[in-house]
Amino acid sequence: MAATSRSSGAARAGDIRVDLLLIAGMVTPGSRVLDVGCGDGALLEYLAKNKAVDARGIEIGQDGVNACVARGLAVIQGDADTDLRNYPSGAFDFVILSQTLQATRNPREVLLELLRIGRHAIVSFPNFGYWKVRLSLLWHGRMPLTAAISQPWFETPNSHFCTIKDFVSLCGDLGITVENRFSVDGYGQKGLLGSSGLFANLLAEQSVFLLRKNGKPGA
Amino acid sequence: MGELKHAATVPAAGKSVTLGTLRLDCGVELGPITIAYETYGRLDAERRNAILVCHALTGDQYAASRHPLTGKPGWWSLMVGPGKVIDTDRFFVICSNVLASCMGTTGPKEVDPATGRTYGLTFPVVTIGDMVRAQAMLLDHLGIADLFCVLGGSMGGMQVLQWAASYPQRVFAAVPIAAAARHSAQNIAFHEVGRQAIMADPSWRHGNYLEEGTVPRAGLAVARMAAHITYLSEAALHRKFGRSLRGGDHVTYRLGPQLPEFEVESYLHHQGSTFVDRFDANSYLYITRAMDYFDLAAEHDGKLANAFIDTPTRFCVVSFTSDWLFPTSESRTIVHALNAVAANVSFVEIETDKGHDAFLLDEPELFNTLSGFLNGAAEHRGLKRP
């Protein structure tokens, strides 16, 4: 089961996590947006209020769904692995998958589905190439625990960790173009040292990608 | 309140209007039809704040006002009223008695103008679609071009779906609660048990009991008792009654039609007998049949999504975990069809052990969901806050 669930850690709209803010920055005002794994709806609410988007959400946790609907957001209970197939192709301008890809059963299929139903996909994930992760394995010989990878191996929903390089490679295989990317460093700030290449794969704790299918440029 | 007379002998209080004729799905031209209805709150100057509340099988127009026969508060008075979830300080709420029912709207217990006798079984078979067309006629009469929201549970939810499919431009928001896009075989089976119970009662007189001065009390009561079980859940029944005995700690080793041994039997007897005092047996036959016929996909080439192509309506679909009559899977089918046309839809499954009837009860999670959805939708429609 894909744990398409996240908590915003922010009490008010307009006061959201840096990675969510980076995602919001990639969304065109007035567009149609589907947030897969929208949690308590913090990002959707931010987008609806600040960017006037037509905001929809899918969330696996019933508590999150009920909280979203009670906030007036159009959210349904569902699972990234099974419920994207119900949507028609090209139904959204942006489909967002934040901190969820690594928890899906079949990340490759989910990625393709995101770009079938959306003209763009915005995907964020914890980077397994982050230096602290590498060091933890090398030095301690233990599975890493960081801010972005916060649960021990025996109870994490994350089953498909990847590095930024791995992800870029998969995008290449699937004919997906990376239009833009940001990294978030260990301090939760937008990464200053290079958004691409070796440095990002080493220094980024998390990464945010704006994707589209090859051959269809522009929004 | 004292001993009640049979529904058929007590005229319903409240508003009613006689409109034109209605061409039914069965082909019969019925009418002029009369619709009995109640309204709450005020229609705003732009006529944009109207909410139509659709009642369930045995409901009526008295959603938020005292029932004229039972004296009890309206069936949705927890939900509808000043400052409540369906806030009558903000919205203009209409609730009309469905076609074929028995609280003042044209139905089998009314007099057929062609014969001067009560319709009985000569009343034409109606559908959910017919009920909704009759409601649309009422809205035309009230001068309401489009509704802010259509909302209802169970059969009320079927009407909501029919409204959204038949009149998408007249429905800004739609809330089907504990509903389904078609009646399942199991539900048809339960309804048939109820109908057979009524028709097996010698006092039913082939549907002609009103003319012959009898009342099929036993049959209608049994129908209600059987149906009532389906509205609850095993957990709720156990919580309420368990195996408690009426006469203390010991069984009595007696049997008889009026000798309930267990508390749960006594409860069902009470449900049956009070129902008979307010409901018409033939109406029960007709309305259950209308629900059985309901299959929205069948009307659209077998594909439910086709019923909602290009829908401008915002939906909020609600189900309850312990509802085994209209289970969550039915709501999910509706949601999938709406997703397939990229409709604006919210879907909430509410955790409760109260079964199908949870939509009528005090369910804070339901109230939170609906008030959030209604406030969000009202904001999009530009309705003023009270």
XYZ file of C-alpha atoms in Angstrom:
605
model
C 0.000 0.000 0.000
C 1.366 3.379 -0.931
C 1.354 5.717 1.983
C 0.095 8.710 0.056
C -0.069 10.772 3.173
C 1.780 13.697 4.577
C 1.431 16.202 7.314
C 2.194 19.805 6.588
C 3.738 20.604 9.935
C 2.318 24.074 9.398
C -0.607 25.528 11.248
C -1.797 28.168 8.769
C -1.995 28.578 5.044
C 0.810 30.821 3.901
C 3.071 29.198 6.462
C 4.093 26.000 4.694
C 7.222 23.881 4.504
C 10.066 24.945 2.220
C 9.711 21.957 -0.107
C 5.991 22.682 -0.465
C 6.778 26.315 -1.159
C 9.220 25.228 -3.882
C 6.472 23.071 -5.393
C 3.989 25.939 -5.216
C 6.521 28.098 -7.047
C 6.407 25.721 -10.018
C 2.618 25.893 -10.377
C 1.131 28.318 -12.891
C -1.623 30.547 -11.438
C -5.157 29.583 -12.440
C -4.179 26.046 -13.506
C -5.810 22.720 -12.703
C -3.874 20.894 -10.005
C -4.127 17.415 -8.502
C -2.123 16.818 -5.340
C -1.610 13.085 -4.852
C -1.075 12.407 -1.170
C -2.282 15.838 -0.110
C -2.207 15.110 3.624
C -4.145 17.700 5.571
C -4.428 19.930 2.497
C -1.902 22.638 3.472
C -0.392 22.870 -0.024
C -3.780 22.698 -1.762
C -5.156 25.435 0.430
C -2.070 27.551 -0.182
C -2.398 27.053 -3.949
C -6.140 27.760 -3.933
C -5.704 30.968 -1.933
C -2.479 32.317 -3.437
C -2.541 31.040 -7.003
C -6.273 30.697 -7.687
C -5.831 27.154 -8.949
C -8.591 24.581 -9.338
C -7.232 22.415 -6.547
C -8.040 18.725 -6.137
C -6.496 16.103 -3.917
C -6.142 12.396 -3.241
C -5.210 11.239 0.224
C -4.934 7.709 1.584
C -5.575 8.564 5.238
C -9.241 9.053 6.061
C -8.462 11.596 8.798
C -6.557 13.709 6.268
C -9.388 13.474 3.727
C -12.023 14.489 6.248
C -9.868 17.405 7.420
C -9.426 18.578 3.814
C -13.123 18.390 2.938
C -14.017 20.161 6.167
C -11.674 22.940 4.949
C -13.670 23.146 1.728
C -11.086 21.355 -0.444
C -12.077 18.849 -3.153
C -10.324 15.765 -1.852
C -11.102 12.064 -2.151
C -9.800 9.047 -0.294
C -7.542 7.062 -2.598
C -4.212 5.466 -3.354
C -1.542 6.627 -5.833
C -0.941 3.058 -6.969
C -4.535 2.215 -7.823
C -6.690 5.321 -8.180
C -4.876 7.454 -10.755
C -6.098 5.173 -13.516
C -9.655 6.469 -13.066
C -8.705 9.933 -14.330
C -8.796 10.815 -18.027
C -5.586 11.743 -19.847
C -4.588 15.390 -19.695
C -7.169 16.216 -17.016
C -4.744 18.427 -15.064
C -2.057 20.981 -15.767
C -0.004 19.861 -12.775
C -0.067 16.624 -10.832
C 1.916 16.821 -7.610
C 3.443 13.858 -5.820
C 5.254 15.127 -2.766
C 7.344 12.818 -0.576
C 5.314 9.836 -1.714
C 7.018 8.259 -4.750
C 9.345 6.173 -2.590
C 6.336 4.699 -0.766
C 4.412 3.562 -3.835
C 4.341 -0.102 -4.836
C 5.300 0.671 -8.404
C 7.053 4.051 -8.734
C 7.706 3.584 -12.457
C 3.999 3.092 -13.265
C 2.957 5.877 -10.912
C 5.372 8.266 -12.626
C 3.928 7.376 -16.027
C 0.386 7.801 -14.702
C 1.229 11.251 -13.300
C 2.327 12.351 -16.753
C -0.647 10.734 -18.456
C -3.262 12.610 -16.419
C -1.170 15.770 -16.024
C 0.660 17.861 -18.584
C 3.291 18.376 -15.907
C 4.235 16.405 -12.842
C 5.940 17.844 -9.804
C 7.682 15.146 -7.815
C 9.626 15.504 -4.600
C 11.431 12.782 -2.681
C 14.147 12.270 -0.052
C 17.538 11.824 -1.723
C 19.221 8.576 -0.740
C 22.482 9.957 -2.151
C 22.589 12.657 0.567
C 25.997 12.656 2.280
C 24.578 11.908 5.736
C 22.816 8.862 4.328
C 25.999 7.680 2.668
C 28.012 8.315 5.816
C 25.573 6.486 8.039
C 25.877 3.363 5.940
C 29.640 3.674 5.479
C 30.553 4.649 8.995
C 27.960 3.011 11.219
C 26.803 0.239 8.913
C 23.236 1.106 9.893
C 20.212 2.179 7.882
C 20.215 5.977 7.882
C 17.867 8.123 9.940
C 17.666 11.769 8.909
C 15.064 14.524 8.956
C 13.767 13.336 5.573
C 14.078 9.626 6.395
C 12.710 9.636 9.871
C 11.377 6.144 10.528
C 13.426 3.014 11.280
C 13.598 0.371 8.546
C 11.088 -1.950 10.202
C 8.231 0.506 10.241
C 8.846 2.830 7.336
C 6.299 2.850 4.495
C 9.177 3.727 2.157
C 10.099 0.742 0.052
C 11.649 2.356 -3.039
C 14.354 4.801 -2.036
C 16.411 6.332 -4.823
C 19.102 8.930 -5.321
C 18.738 11.990 -7.504
C 20.930 10.289 -10.108
C 18.723 7.188 -10.055
C 15.653 9.317 -10.578
C 17.140 11.302 -13.444
C 18.186 8.057 -15.068
C 14.652 6.602 -14.791
C 13.199 9.794 -16.282
C 15.563 9.353 -19.225
C 14.459 5.754 -19.709
C 10.791 6.735 -19.635
C 11.145 9.647 -22.043
C 10.453 12.212 -19.356
C 12.007 15.659 -19.596
C 13.216 17.405 -16.448
C 12.121 21.012 -16.913
C 13.286 22.310 -13.582
C 14.678 21.025 -10.310
C 15.527 22.254 -6.865
C 17.254 20.701 -3.941
C 16.562 21.221 -0.274
C 19.584 20.990 1.993
C 19.865 19.540 5.472
C 18.684 22.812 7.001
C 15.386 22.723 5.103
C 16.555 25.567 2.845
C 16.603 25.784 -0.921
C 19.970 24.326 -1.856
C 22.571 26.909 -2.824
C 25.216 24.583 -4.181
C 24.098 23.441 -7.597
C 20.717 21.986 -8.356
C 22.166 19.424 -10.678
C 25.031 17.034 -10.999
C 27.167 15.353 -8.384
C 26.921 18.144 -5.816
C 23.154 18.034 -5.679
C 23.185 14.262 -5.315
C 25.594 14.649 -2.404
C 24.279 17.792 -0.733
C 20.516 17.646 -1.269
C 18.522 16.032 1.486
C 15.400 16.315 -0.660
C 14.772 17.120 -4.285
C 11.884 18.665 -6.210
C 11.475 17.993 -9.945
C 9.228 19.602 -12.529
C 8.641 17.038 -15.268
C 6.900 16.726 -18.602
C 6.751 14.091 -21.286
C 9.212 14.451 -24.151
C 7.996 16.323 -27.178
C 5.408 18.459 -25.413
C 7.186 21.607 -24.230
C 5.521 24.528 -22.524
C 2.584 24.727 -20.167
C -49.417 12.910 21.772
C -52.465 10.659 21.849
C -53.593 7.802 19.666
C -52.949 8.577 16.032
C -55.327 8.053 13.218
C -54.225 6.374 10.022
C -52.232 8.599 7.695
C -54.885 8.387 5.026
C -57.493 10.070 7.202
C -55.408 13.038 8.340
C -54.771 15.849 5.867
C -51.156 16.998 5.820
C -50.490 20.525 6.998
C -48.127 22.909 5.228
C -47.678 24.221 1.718
C -48.782 22.531 -1.432
C -49.197 23.520 -5.039
C -50.967 21.962 -7.977
C -48.933 22.097 -11.164
C -49.359 20.793 -14.712
C -49.262 17.229 -15.905
C -46.122 15.132 -15.829
C -45.204 12.555 -18.449
C -43.858 9.604 -16.484
C -41.136 7.166 -17.541
C -43.816 4.471 -17.824
C -45.512 6.569 -20.500
C -48.531 7.672 -18.487
C -49.486 11.339 -18.477
C -50.136 12.019 -14.782
C -51.777 15.103 -13.460
C -52.301 17.801 -12.791
C -49.933 16.808 -9.997
C -49.916 18.282 -6.511
C -46.658 18.692 -4.617
C -46.570 19.249 -0.874
C -43.459 21.005 0.357
C -41.891 22.996 3.168
C -39.411 25.842 2.954
C -37.033 27.275 5.536
C -35.058 30.524 5.411
C -35.298 33.224 2.750
C -34.525 33.223 -0.932
C -31.953 35.953 -1.608
C -32.557 38.713 -4.155
C -30.451 36.980 -6.819
C -32.271 33.651 -6.151
C -28.935 31.877 -5.823
C -29.029 30.450 -2.291
C -31.617 27.682 -2.684
C -30.891 24.199 -1.345
C -33.136 21.291 -2.236
C -33.190 18.601 0.447
C -34.354 15.238 -0.916
C -35.922 12.829 1.532
C -35.490 9.076 1.822
C -37.985 6.234 1.262
C -40.171 6.892 4.284
C -39.229 10.528 4.793
C -41.337 13.561 3.993
C -41.212 17.304 3.475
C -40.976 18.006 7.207
C -37.174 18.062 7.265
C -36.965 20.708 9.956
C -40.506 21.238 11.166
C -42.785 19.299 13.486
C -44.421 16.331 11.813
C -48.196 16.926 11.710
C -49.043 13.278 12.458
C -46.406 12.228 14.959
C -45.713 15.619 16.546
C -42.012 14.771 16.413
C -39.304 17.221 15.265
C -38.385 17.123 11.572
C -36.306 14.149 10.419
C -33.280 16.354 9.702
C -33.755 18.994 12.379
C -30.231 18.215 13.641
C -28.922 19.342 10.247
C -31.306 22.037 9.005
C -32.043 25.232 10.913
C -30.698 28.640 11.931
C -26.952 28.381 12.609
C -26.931 24.662 11.790
C -24.923 22.903 9.066
C -27.600 23.705 6.491
C -27.942 27.190 7.855
C -31.392 28.638 7.211
C -30.029 32.095 8.085
C -27.917 31.774 4.954
C -29.712 29.343 2.658
C -33.260 28.952 1.398
C -34.107 25.312 1.993
C -36.834 23.472 0.091
C -37.994 19.967 0.913
C -40.849 18.425 -1.045
C -42.744 15.201 -0.531
C -41.787 12.848 -3.379
C -44.193 11.703 -6.045
C -46.145 8.577 -4.937
C -45.604 9.361 -1.269
C -48.407 10.055 1.176
C -47.967 13.430 2.863
C -49.880 15.567 0.406
C -48.071 14.997 -2.894
C -49.919 13.089 -5.604
C -49.714 9.385 -4.788
C -51.727 6.165 -4.562
C -53.723 7.289 -1.520
C -55.028 10.423 -3.273
C -58.237 10.546 -5.277
C -57.943 9.937 -9.000
C -59.830 12.857 -10.579
C -60.805 10.582 -13.471
C -62.711 8.111 -11.282
C -63.421 9.975 -8.059
C -61.903 7.044 -6.141
C -58.516 6.681 -4.485
C -55.870 5.505 -6.922
C -54.671 2.463 -5.020
C -52.941 0.129 -7.433
C -54.299 2.049 -10.430
C -51.643 4.679 -9.677
C -48.939 4.518 -12.357
C -45.494 3.186 -11.425
C -43.077 6.083 -10.931
C -39.282 6.323 -11.019
C -36.610 8.383 -9.276
C -36.413 10.328 -12.557
C -40.148 11.122 -12.311
C -39.716 12.316 -8.716
C -36.915 14.643 -9.817
C -38.902 16.004 -12.785
C -41.744 16.775 -10.370
C -39.293 18.633 -8.118
C -38.022 20.569 -11.146
C -41.620 21.606 -11.844
C -41.877 22.866 -8.271
C -38.674 24.902 -8.714
C -40.066 26.399 -11.928
C -43.158 27.363 -9.971
C -41.022 28.941 -7.229
C -39.003 30.839 -9.848
C -35.712 29.172 -8.964
C -33.615 28.701 -12.111
C -30.738 26.885 -10.448
C -29.995 25.398 -7.066
C -26.997 26.181 -4.935
C -27.082 22.598 -3.713
C -29.081 19.384 -3.878
C -28.562 17.176 -0.901
C -29.979 13.944 0.457
C -29.329 10.543 2.002
C -30.266 7.054 0.789
C -33.100 7.443 -1.754
C -32.540 11.175 -1.287
C -28.999 10.573 -2.557
C -30.395 8.769 -5.607
C -32.441 11.884 -6.371
C -29.310 14.002 -5.934
C -27.475 11.902 -8.535
C -30.473 12.028 -10.868
C -30.625 15.811 -10.471
C -26.940 16.165 -11.343
C -27.359 13.888 -14.371
C -30.657 15.335 -15.661
C -30.198 19.024 -14.864
C -26.449 19.698 -14.596
C -26.899 23.394 -15.311
C -29.392 23.734 -12.461
C -27.137 22.139 -9.810
C -24.131 24.068 -8.499
C -23.287 21.509 -5.817
C -24.515 17.989 -5.104
C -24.226 15.898 -1.953
C -25.308 12.255 -2.238
C -25.027 10.649 1.207
C -25.137 6.872 1.828
C -26.410 6.407 -1.700
C -25.774 4.362 -4.837
C -26.032 4.902 -8.564
C -28.142 1.761 -8.754
C -30.073 -0.435 -6.375
C -28.272 -3.698 -5.706
C -29.846 -7.157 -6.044
C -29.667 -7.551 -2.274
C -31.517 -4.297 -1.740
C -34.176 -5.226 -4.286
C -34.522 -8.530 -2.433
C -35.103 -6.785 0.901
C -37.681 -4.513 -0.710
C -39.505 -7.494 -2.164
C -39.781 -9.029 1.312
C -41.446 -5.818 2.467
C -43.813 -5.661 -0.475
C -44.810 -9.301 -0.079
C -45.490 -8.740 3.628
C -47.881 -5.910 2.761
C -49.592 -7.802 -0.028
C -49.961 -10.921 2.131
C -51.996 -8.958 4.663
C -55.722 -9.760 4.063
C -56.535 -6.139 4.945
C -54.531 -4.941 1.965
C -57.481 -5.921 -0.305
C -55.432 -5.905 -3.508
C -54.443 -2.329 -2.781
C -58.032 -1.186 -2.368
C -58.008 -0.928 1.438
C -58.816 2.773 1.602
C -62.021 2.254 -0.405
C -62.910 -0.760 1.691
C -62.153 0.886 5.017
C -59.379 -1.438 6.176
C -55.688 -0.897 6.934
C -52.953 -3.514 6.285
C -51.301 -2.694 9.583
C -49.635 -6.040 10.168
C -48.162 -6.271 6.682
C -46.830 -2.731 6.647
C -45.414 -3.151 10.159
C -43.544 -6.321 9.152
C -42.209 -4.551 6.050
C -40.922 -1.739 8.258
C -39.419 -4.104 10.812
C -37.472 -6.014 8.177
C -36.305 -2.805 6.512
C -35.373 -1.208 9.813
C -32.838 -3.973 10.506
C -31.080 -3.060 7.255
C -30.799 0.570 8.356
C -28.807 -0.388 11.462
C -25.680 -2.437 11.993
C -24.953 -5.584 13.929
C -22.684 -3.583 16.214
C -25.302 -0.901 16.881
C -28.042 -3.439 17.587
C -25.758 -5.290 19.956
C -24.704 -2.089 21.690
C -28.324 -1.025 22.153
C -29.954 -4.328 23.065
C -27.537 -7.210 23.278
C -29.556 -10.253 24.377
C -31.472 -8.332 27.039
C -34.819 -9.811 27.962
C -37.950 -7.794 28.577
C -38.998 -9.751 31.625
C -35.788 -9.643 33.614
C -33.284 -12.482 33.800
C -35.287 -15.466 32.670
C -36.924 -16.551 29.442
C -40.664 -17.244 29.743
C -41.127 -20.223 27.418
C -44.077 -18.485 25.749
C -44.687 -17.638 22.113
C -47.144 -15.335 20.404
C -47.415 -12.434 17.977
C -47.535 -9.866 20.770
C -45.185 -11.586 23.190
C -41.770 -10.090 22.563
C -39.203 -11.893 24.666
C -36.085 -9.917 23.777
C -35.689 -6.163 24.001
C -34.708 -6.061 20.332
C -38.046 -7.641 19.366
C -39.944 -5.106 21.391
C -37.975 -2.314 19.723
C -38.827 -3.624 16.257
C -42.515 -3.972 17.171
C -42.492 -0.340 18.239
C -40.805 0.705 14.974
C -43.412 -1.213 13.000
C -46.482 0.060 14.803
C -45.474 3.744 14.865
C -44.641 3.596 11.162
C -48.110 2.326 10.289
C -49.590 5.397 11.962
C -47.819 7.748 9.570
C -47.283 5.923 6.301
C -49.439 4.538 3.506
C -48.889 0.890 2.528
C -49.377 1.457 -1.196
C -46.945 4.393 -1.146
C -44.437 1.981 0.362
C -44.954 -0.401 -2.566
C -44.552 2.333 -5.166
C -41.546 4.068 -3.675
C -39.610 0.865 -3.032
C -40.268 -0.044 -6.676
C -38.934 3.340 -7.811
C -35.707 2.700 -5.870
C -35.408 -0.805 -7.339
C -35.694 0.589 -10.865
C -32.943 3.145 -10.251
C -29.870 2.475 -12.391
C -28.227 5.667 -13.572
C -25.602 3.886 -15.692
C -28.280 1.951 -17.596
C -29.765 5.276 -18.704
C -26.364 6.218 -20.145
C -25.289 3.284 -22.321
C -24.249 1.251 -19.302
C -21.460 3.652 -18.372
C -21.991 5.677 -15.215
C -19.358 8.263 -16.159
C -21.487 9.170 -19.198
C -24.145 10.484 -16.820
C -21.736 13.215 -15.718
C -19.823 14.215 -18.870
C -18.796 17.901 -18.695
C -20.638 18.312 -15.413
C -20.154 21.771 -13.907
C -21.398 20.505 -10.528
C -19.205 20.199 -7.442
C -19.837 16.890 -5.685
C -19.377 15.746 -2.124
C -19.956 11.997 -1.800
C -20.356 10.631 1.726
C -20.560 7.054 3.000
C -20.484 5.331 6.390
C -18.202 2.459 7.371
C -20.958 0.323 8.946
C -23.575 0.921 6.228
C -24.160 -2.484 4.631
C -27.268 -1.382 2.722
C -25.474 1.291 0.687
C -21.875 0.346 1.428
C -18.840 2.536 0.770
C -18.090 0.530 -2.397
C -21.249 2.030 -3.960
C -20.058 5.555 -3.175
C -16.626 4.704 -4.507
C -18.213 3.622 -7.801
C -19.815 7.061 -8.037
C -16.486 8.740 -7.232
C -14.638 6.735 -9.872
C -17.230 7.699 -12.483
C -16.865 11.353 -11.490
C -13.056 11.097 -11.634
C -13.337 9.617 -15.110
C -14.868 12.893 -16.295
C -12.493 14.958 -14.121
C -15.402 16.312 -12.101
C -14.844 18.333 -8.955
C -15.472 15.748 -6.274
C -14.843 15.276 -2.596
C -15.350 11.889 -0.997
C -15.499 11.156 2.682
C -16.114 7.836 4.393
C -17.224 8.396 7.953
C -16.292 5.936 10.682
C -19.400 5.008 12.652
C -21.144 1.890 13.934
C -24.622 3.372 13.358
C -25.185 1.826 9.930
C -27.146 3.300 7.051
C -29.264 5.544 9.289
C -26.135 7.396 10.442
C -27.029 10.219 8.039
C -30.080 11.011 10.183
C -28.213 10.931 13.471
C -25.828 13.047 15.481
C -22.562 12.385 13.615
C -20.124 15.264 14.273
C -17.817 14.087 11.482
C -20.713 14.273 9.006
C -21.578 17.764 10.213
C -17.937 18.911 9.855
C -17.678 17.449 6.369
C -20.900 18.992 5.132
C -20.365 22.402 6.652
C -16.829 22.526 5.212
C -18.077 21.527 1.790
C -21.073 23.884 1.848
C -18.971 26.830 3.036
C -16.344 26.151 0.361
C -18.994 25.852 -2.348
C -20.840 28.951 -1.120
C -17.597 30.900 -1.324
C -17.120 29.775 -4.923
C -20.665 30.811 -5.741
C -20.115 34.164 -4.061
C -22.885 33.731 -1.505
C -22.774 36.135 1.387
C -22.139 34.894 4.898
C -25.038 35.424 7.297
